[in-house]
PDB file of C-alpha atoms in Angstrom:
ATOM      1  CA  ILE I   1       0.047  -0.031  -0.140  1.00 53.00           C
ATOM      2  CA  SER I   2       2.811   2.336   0.897  1.00 59.00           C
ATOM      3  CA  GLU I   3       4.245   1.973  -2.707  1.00 69.00           C
ATOM      4  CA  LEU I   4       0.880   2.774  -4.208  1.00 66.00           C
ATOM      5  CA  PHE I   5      -0.037   5.593  -1.729  1.00 61.00           C
ATOM      6  CA  PRO I   6       2.991   6.942  -0.348  1.00 62.00           C
ATOM      7  CA  ASP I   7       1.646  10.372   1.051  1.00 63.00           C
ATOM      8  CA  ASP I   8      -1.725   8.815   2.385  1.00 60.00           C
ATOM      9  CA  PRO I   9      -1.620   9.995   5.888  1.00 55.00           C
ATOM     10  CA  SER I  10      -4.428   7.625   6.834  1.00 57.00           C
ATOM     11  CA  ARG I  11      -2.180   4.479   6.375  1.00 61.00           C
ATOM     12  CA  GLU I  12      -0.394   4.505   9.721  1.00 73.00           C
ATOM     13  CA  ALA I  13      -2.999   6.729  11.590  1.00 86.00           C
ATOM     14  CA  ALA I  14      -4.754   7.529  14.793  1.00 91.00           C
ATOM     15  CA  VAL I  15      -8.402   7.961  14.056  1.00 93.00           C
ATOM     16  CA  ILE I  16      -9.819   9.936  16.967  1.00 95.00           C
ATOM     17  CA  VAL I  17     -13.700   9.664  17.079  1.00 96.00           C
ATOM     18  CA  MET I  18     -15.721  12.215  18.885  1.00 96.00           C
ATOM     19  CA  ALA I  19     -19.433  11.935  19.495  1.00 96.00           C
ATOM     20  CA  ARG I  20     -22.195  13.130  21.689  1.00 95.00           C
ATOM     21  CA  GLU I  21     -25.592  12.123  21.714  1.00 94.00           C
ATOM     22  CA  GLY I  22     -28.165  14.687  20.467  1.00 94.00           C
ATOM     23  CA  GLY I  23     -25.074  16.561  18.586  1.00 94.00           C
ATOM     24  CA  LEU I  24     -21.866  18.100  18.902  1.00 95.00           C
ATOM     25  CA  THR I  25     -21.987  21.507  20.834  1.00 95.00           C
ATOM     26  CA  GLY I  26     -20.219  24.575  20.014  1.00 94.00           C
ATOM     27  CA  GLU I  27     -17.787  23.554  22.923  1.00 96.00           C
ATOM     28  CA  ASP I  28     -17.031  20.214  21.291  1.00 95.00           C
ATOM     29  CA  ARG I  29     -16.247  21.806  18.025  1.00 93.00           C
ATOM     30  CA  SER I  30     -14.081  24.176  19.626  1.00 94.00           C
ATOM     31  CA  PHE I  31     -12.143  21.313  21.389  1.00 95.00           C
ATOM     32  CA  ILE I  32     -12.021  19.487  18.013  1.00 94.00           C
ATOM     33  CA  ALA I  33     -10.406  22.509  16.588  1.00 92.00           C
ATOM     34  CA  ARG I  34      -7.777  22.848  19.243  1.00 93.00           C
ATOM     35  CA  LEU I  35      -7.003  19.102  18.999  1.00 94.00           C
ATOM     36  CA  GLY I  36      -6.260  19.574  15.320  1.00 90.00           C
ATOM     37  CA  GLN I  37      -4.094  22.481  15.928  1.00 90.00           C
ATOM     38  CA  TYR I  38      -2.106  20.763  18.721  1.00 93.00           C
ATOM     39  CA  LEU I  39      -1.722  17.611  16.582  1.00 91.00           C
ATOM     40  CA  ASP I  40      -0.511  19.748  14.022  1.00 87.00           C
ATOM     41  CA  SER I  41       1.857  21.805  16.281  1.00 89.00           C
ATOM     42  CA  PRO I  42       5.602  21.820  16.846  1.00 89.00           C
ATOM     43  CA  GLU I  43       5.132  20.378  20.135  1.00 90.00           C
ATOM     44  CA  VAL I  44       4.290  17.019  18.763  1.00 89.00           C
ATOM     45  CA  GLU I  45       6.560  17.117  15.778  1.00 86.00           C
ATOM     46  CA  GLY I  46       8.043  13.892  15.311  1.00 88.00           C
ATOM     47  CA  THR I  47       5.192  12.051  17.065  1.00 91.00           C
ATOM     48  CA  PHE I  48       2.287  12.854  14.603  1.00 90.00           C
ATOM     49  CA  GLY I  49       2.336  13.837  11.007  1.00 86.00           C
ATOM     50  CA  PRO I  50      -0.127  15.374   8.587  1.00 86.00           C
ATOM     51  CA  VAL I  51      -3.745  15.873  10.365  1.00 89.00           C
ATOM     52  CA  GLN I  52      -6.957  15.688   8.522  1.00 89.00           C
ATOM     53  CA  SER I  53      -9.850  17.397  10.166  1.00 91.00           C
ATOM     54  CA  THR I  54     -12.616  19.649   9.038  1.00 91.00           C
ATOM     55  CA  PHE I  55     -10.954  22.702  10.710  1.00 87.00           C
ATOM     56  CA  ASN I  56      -7.789  22.563   8.587  1.00 86.00           C
ATOM     57  CA  ASN I  57      -9.578  21.267   5.369  1.00 89.00           C
ATOM     58  CA  PRO I  58     -13.340  22.060   5.390  1.00 91.00           C
ATOM     59  CA  ASP I  59     -13.721  20.062   2.095  1.00 94.00           C
ATOM     60  CA  LEU I  60     -13.268  16.894   4.152  1.00 91.00           C
ATOM     61  CA  ALA I  61     -16.677  17.680   6.341  1.00 92.00           C
ATOM     62  CA  PRO I  62     -18.775  15.125   4.157  1.00 93.00           C
ATOM     63  CA  PHE I  63     -16.179  12.432   4.950  1.00 93.00           C
ATOM     64  CA  LEU I  64     -15.238  13.153   8.692  1.00 94.00           C
ATOM     65  CA  GLN I  65     -18.748  14.411  10.118  1.00 94.00           C
ATOM     66  CA  SER I  66     -21.797  12.163  10.498  1.00 95.00           C
ATOM     67  CA  PRO I  67     -24.931  13.620   8.543  1.00 94.00           C
ATOM     68  CA  ASP I  68     -26.782  14.001  11.853  1.00 95.00           C
ATOM     69  CA  GLY I  69     -24.074  15.859  13.529  1.00 93.00           C
ATOM     70  CA  GLU I  70     -23.367  13.650  16.507  1.00 95.00           C
ATOM     71  CA  ALA I  71     -19.820  12.476  15.472  1.00 96.00           C
ATOM     72  CA  GLU I  72     -16.692  13.873  13.986  1.00 95.00           C
ATOM     73  CA  LEU I  73     -13.400  12.168  13.016  1.00 95.00           C
ATOM     74  CA  VAL I  74      -9.738  13.578  13.212  1.00 94.00           C
ATOM     75  CA  VAL I  75      -7.168  11.569  11.373  1.00 93.00           C
ATOM     76  CA  ALA I  76      -3.576  11.859  12.744  1.00 92.00           C
ATOM     77  CA  SER I  77      -1.070  10.238  10.731  1.00 89.00           C
ATOM     78  CA  LEU I  78       1.839   8.588  13.110  1.00 90.00           C
ATOM     79  CA  GLU I  79       5.574   9.089  12.604  1.00 89.00           C
ATOM     80  CA  PHE I  80       6.114   5.670  14.027  1.00 88.00           C
ATOM     81  CA  ALA I  81       5.327   2.268  12.507  1.00 86.00           C
ATOM     82  CA  PRO I  82       2.247   0.431  14.066  1.00 85.00           C
ATOM     83  CA  PHE I  83       2.858  -1.882  16.686  1.00 87.00           C
ATOM     84  CA  SER I  84       6.149  -0.190  17.678  1.00 90.00           C
ATOM     85  CA  THR I  85       6.603   0.672  21.386  1.00 91.00           C
ATOM     86  CA  SER I  86       6.968   4.495  20.281  1.00 91.00           C
ATOM     87  CA  ALA I  87       3.738   4.402  18.522  1.00 92.00           C
ATOM     88  CA  ASN I  88       1.929   2.662  21.289  1.00 93.00           C
ATOM     89  CA  ASP I  89       3.280   5.097  23.847  1.00 94.00           C
ATOM     90  CA  ALA I  90       2.155   7.985  21.687  1.00 94.00           C
ATOM     91  CA  ILE I  91      -1.490   6.629  21.308  1.00 95.00           C
ATOM     92  CA  GLY I  92      -1.214   6.199  25.338  1.00 94.00           C
ATOM     93  CA  ASP I  93      -0.136   9.868  25.582  1.00 94.00           C
ATOM     94  CA  LEU I  94      -3.037  10.980  23.284  1.00 95.00           C
ATOM     95  CA  ARG I  95      -5.627   8.980  25.058  1.00 95.00           C
ATOM     96  CA  ASN I  96      -4.550  10.359  28.295  1.00 95.00           C
ATOM     97  CA  LEU I  97      -4.696  13.911  26.803  1.00 93.00           C
ATOM     98  CA  LEU I  98      -8.258  13.430  25.420  1.00 95.00           C
ATOM     99  CA  GLY I  99      -9.275  11.904  28.672  1.00 92.00           C
ATOM    100  CA  THR I 100      -8.364  14.927  30.559  1.00 93.00           C
ATOM    101  CA  ARG I 101      -9.116  17.940  28.211  1.00 92.00           C
ATOM    102  CA  SER I 102     -11.975  16.785  26.420  1.00 93.00           C
ATOM    103  CA  PRO I 103     -15.441  18.425  27.322  1.00 95.00           C
ATOM    104  CA  ASP I 104     -17.690  16.583  29.733  1.00 94.00           C
ATOM    105  CA  GLY I 105     -20.113  14.486  28.043  1.00 94.00           C
ATOM    106  CA  LEU I 106     -18.030  14.010  24.853  1.00 96.00           C
ATOM    107  CA  SER I 107     -17.388  10.551  23.908  1.00 96.00           C
ATOM    108  CA  VAL I 108     -13.762  10.240  22.491  1.00 96.00           C
ATOM    109  CA  HIS I 109     -12.069   7.100  21.317  1.00 96.00           C
ATOM    110  CA  VAL I 110      -8.831   6.289  19.501  1.00 96.00           C
ATOM    111  CA  SER I 111      -9.075   3.768  16.581  1.00 94.00           C
ATOM    112  CA  GLY I 112      -7.369   3.353  13.297  1.00 91.00           C
ATOM    113  CA  ILE I 113      -4.321   1.216  12.879  1.00 90.00           C
ATOM    114  CA  GLY I 114      -2.501   3.069  15.779  1.00 91.00           C
ATOM    115  CA  GLY I 115      -5.141   2.547  18.483  1.00 93.00           C
ATOM    116  CA  LEU I 116      -5.841  -1.050  17.269  1.00 93.00           C
ATOM    117  CA  ALA I 117      -2.195  -1.814  17.557  1.00 92.00           C
ATOM    118  CA  ALA I 118      -1.930  -0.214  20.994  1.00 94.00           C
ATOM    119  CA  ASP I 119      -4.966  -2.235  22.185  1.00 94.00           C
ATOM    120  CA  GLN I 120      -3.617  -5.420  20.869  1.00 95.00           C
ATOM    121  CA  ALA I 121      -0.210  -4.743  22.564  1.00 93.00           C
ATOM    122  CA  ASP I 122      -1.941  -4.110  25.978  1.00 93.00           C
ATOM    123  CA  ALA I 123      -4.098  -7.249  25.541  1.00 95.00           C
ATOM    124  CA  LEU I 124      -0.868  -9.295  24.774  1.00 94.00           C
ATOM    125  CA  VAL I 125       1.018  -7.981  27.924  1.00 92.00           C
ATOM    126  CA  GLU I 126      -1.965  -8.518  30.122  1.00 94.00           C
ATOM    127  CA  SER I 127      -2.447 -12.121  28.589  1.00 96.00           C
ATOM    128  CA  PHE I 128       1.070 -12.933  29.116  1.00 92.00           C
ATOM    129  CA  ASP I 129       1.122 -11.591  32.903  1.00 92.00           C
ATOM    130  CA  ARG I 130      -2.064 -13.816  33.499  1.00 95.00           C
ATOM    131  CA  THR I 131      -0.504 -16.996  31.878  1.00 95.00           C
ATOM    132  CA  ALA I 132       2.594 -16.478  33.754  1.00 89.00           C
ATOM    133  CA  ILE I 133       0.970 -16.292  37.071  1.00 92.00           C
ATOM    134  CA  ILE I 134      -1.360 -19.335  36.462  1.00 95.00           C
ATOM    135  CA  SER I 135       1.510 -21.190  35.231  1.00 91.00           C
ATOM    136  CA  ILE I 136       3.603 -20.725  38.357  1.00 86.00           C
ATOM    137  CA  LEU I 137       0.458 -21.571  40.651  1.00 90.00           C
ATOM    138  CA  LEU I 138       0.024 -24.804  38.535  1.00 92.00           C
ATOM    139  CA  VAL I 139       3.682 -25.603  38.733  1.00 87.00           C
ATOM    140  CA  LEU I 140       3.713 -25.022  42.626  1.00 87.00           C
ATOM    141  CA  LEU I 141       0.587 -27.195  42.939  1.00 91.00           C
ATOM    142  CA  ILE I 142       2.033 -30.032  41.112  1.00 91.00           C
ATOM    143  CA  LEU I 143       5.342 -29.665  43.239  1.00 87.00           C
ATOM    144  CA  ILE I 144       3.521 -29.898  46.196  1.00 89.00           C
ATOM    145  CA  TRP I 145       1.694 -32.869  45.277  1.00 91.00           C
ATOM    146  CA  VAL I 146       4.788 -34.800  44.017  1.00 90.00           C
ATOM    147  CA  TYR I 147       7.279 -33.601  46.766  1.00 88.00           C
ATOM    148  CA  ARG I 148       4.182 -33.763  49.528  1.00 89.00           C
ATOM    149  CA  SER I 149       5.874 -30.938  51.180  1.00 86.00           C
ATOM    150  CA  ALA I 150       5.162 -27.089  51.198  1.00 84.00           C
ATOM    151  CA  VAL I 151       9.180 -26.053  51.381  1.00 87.00           C
ATOM    152  CA  ALA I 152      10.603 -28.251  48.856  1.00 86.00           C
ATOM    153  CA  PRO I 153       8.667 -26.860  45.818  1.00 87.00           C
ATOM    154  CA  LEU I 154       9.747 -23.381  46.758  1.00 86.00           C
ATOM    155  CA  ILE I 155      13.289 -24.347  46.442  1.00 88.00           C
ATOM    156  CA  ALA I 156      12.708 -25.748  42.889  1.00 84.00           C
ATOM    157  CA  LEU I 157      10.534 -22.613  41.885  1.00 84.00           C
ATOM    158  CA  ALA I 158      13.355 -20.316  43.340  1.00 89.00           C
ATOM    159  CA  THR I 159      15.793 -22.185  40.842  1.00 90.00           C
ATOM    160  CA  ILE I 160      13.446 -21.836  37.914  1.00 86.00           C
ATOM    161  CA  GLY I 161      13.005 -18.201  38.802  1.00 88.00           C
ATOM    162  CA  ILE I 162      16.903 -17.600  39.020  1.00 95.00           C
ATOM    163  CA  ALA I 163      17.354 -19.487  35.659  1.00 95.00           C
ATOM    164  CA  PHE I 164      14.709 -17.405  34.035  1.00 91.00           C
ATOM    165  CA  VAL I 165      15.965 -14.136  35.263  1.00 94.00           C
ATOM    166  CA  VAL I 166      19.579 -15.032  34.174  1.00 96.00           C
ATOM    167  CA  ALA I 167      18.361 -16.226  30.732  1.00 96.00           C
ATOM    168  CA  GLN I 168      16.597 -12.621  30.275  1.00 94.00           C
ATOM    169  CA  GLY I 169      19.834 -11.059  30.944  1.00 93.00           C
ATOM    170  CA  VAL I 170      21.699 -13.083  28.428  1.00 95.00           C
ATOM    171  CA  ILE I 171      19.206 -12.515  25.935  1.00 94.00           C
ATOM    172  CA  ALA I 172      19.070  -8.701  26.651  1.00 92.00           C
ATOM    173  CA  TYR I 173      23.022  -8.743  26.531  1.00 93.00           C
ATOM    174  CA  LEU I 174      23.067 -10.576  23.144  1.00 92.00           C
ATOM    175  CA  ALA I 175      20.271  -8.233  21.713  1.00 90.00           C
ATOM    176  CA  GLN I 176      22.413  -5.090  22.677  1.00 88.00           C
ATOM    177  CA  ALA I 177      25.571  -6.589  21.310  1.00 87.00           C
ATOM    178  CA  GLY I 178      23.841  -7.135  17.785  1.00 80.00           C
ATOM    179  CA  SER I 179      24.024 -11.020  17.963  1.00 58.00           C
TER     180      SER I 179
END
């Protein structure tokens, strides 16, 4: 896609969806304009690229505003590859900003490839953490059953834990060394 549409700002974008039941208010539209200006400002240069909104391009209104006036989109391209740590951090910062600065009653969500990638990364980390805890508990139960003691399994688990930490350190060292 990047070869066919090299200047497409929506290819690696965060799509910000803002909606209010009953229609967007003047305060909402003012917030959307300030958001578009902020995302286009030097303050976030290097994080977000071109921004598509009705405030910097009114011709996009039929595409970015709902016909009933209840929702509007702002498309901000990311300067980072989707699924990268930098892109996920940028989406997290954007969501924090939107959560603290948006008008009361305005529903604000971040979607697009940037939002989906950040959500997927969060889900993977949460899933891994949950799996690790469950695995440790199951191994502990099996070791208690095998050894018929509460102390002996802890020695085995400590050995496994030390091996895990050492292996992580070796892998990190090799990764930094470029091997």
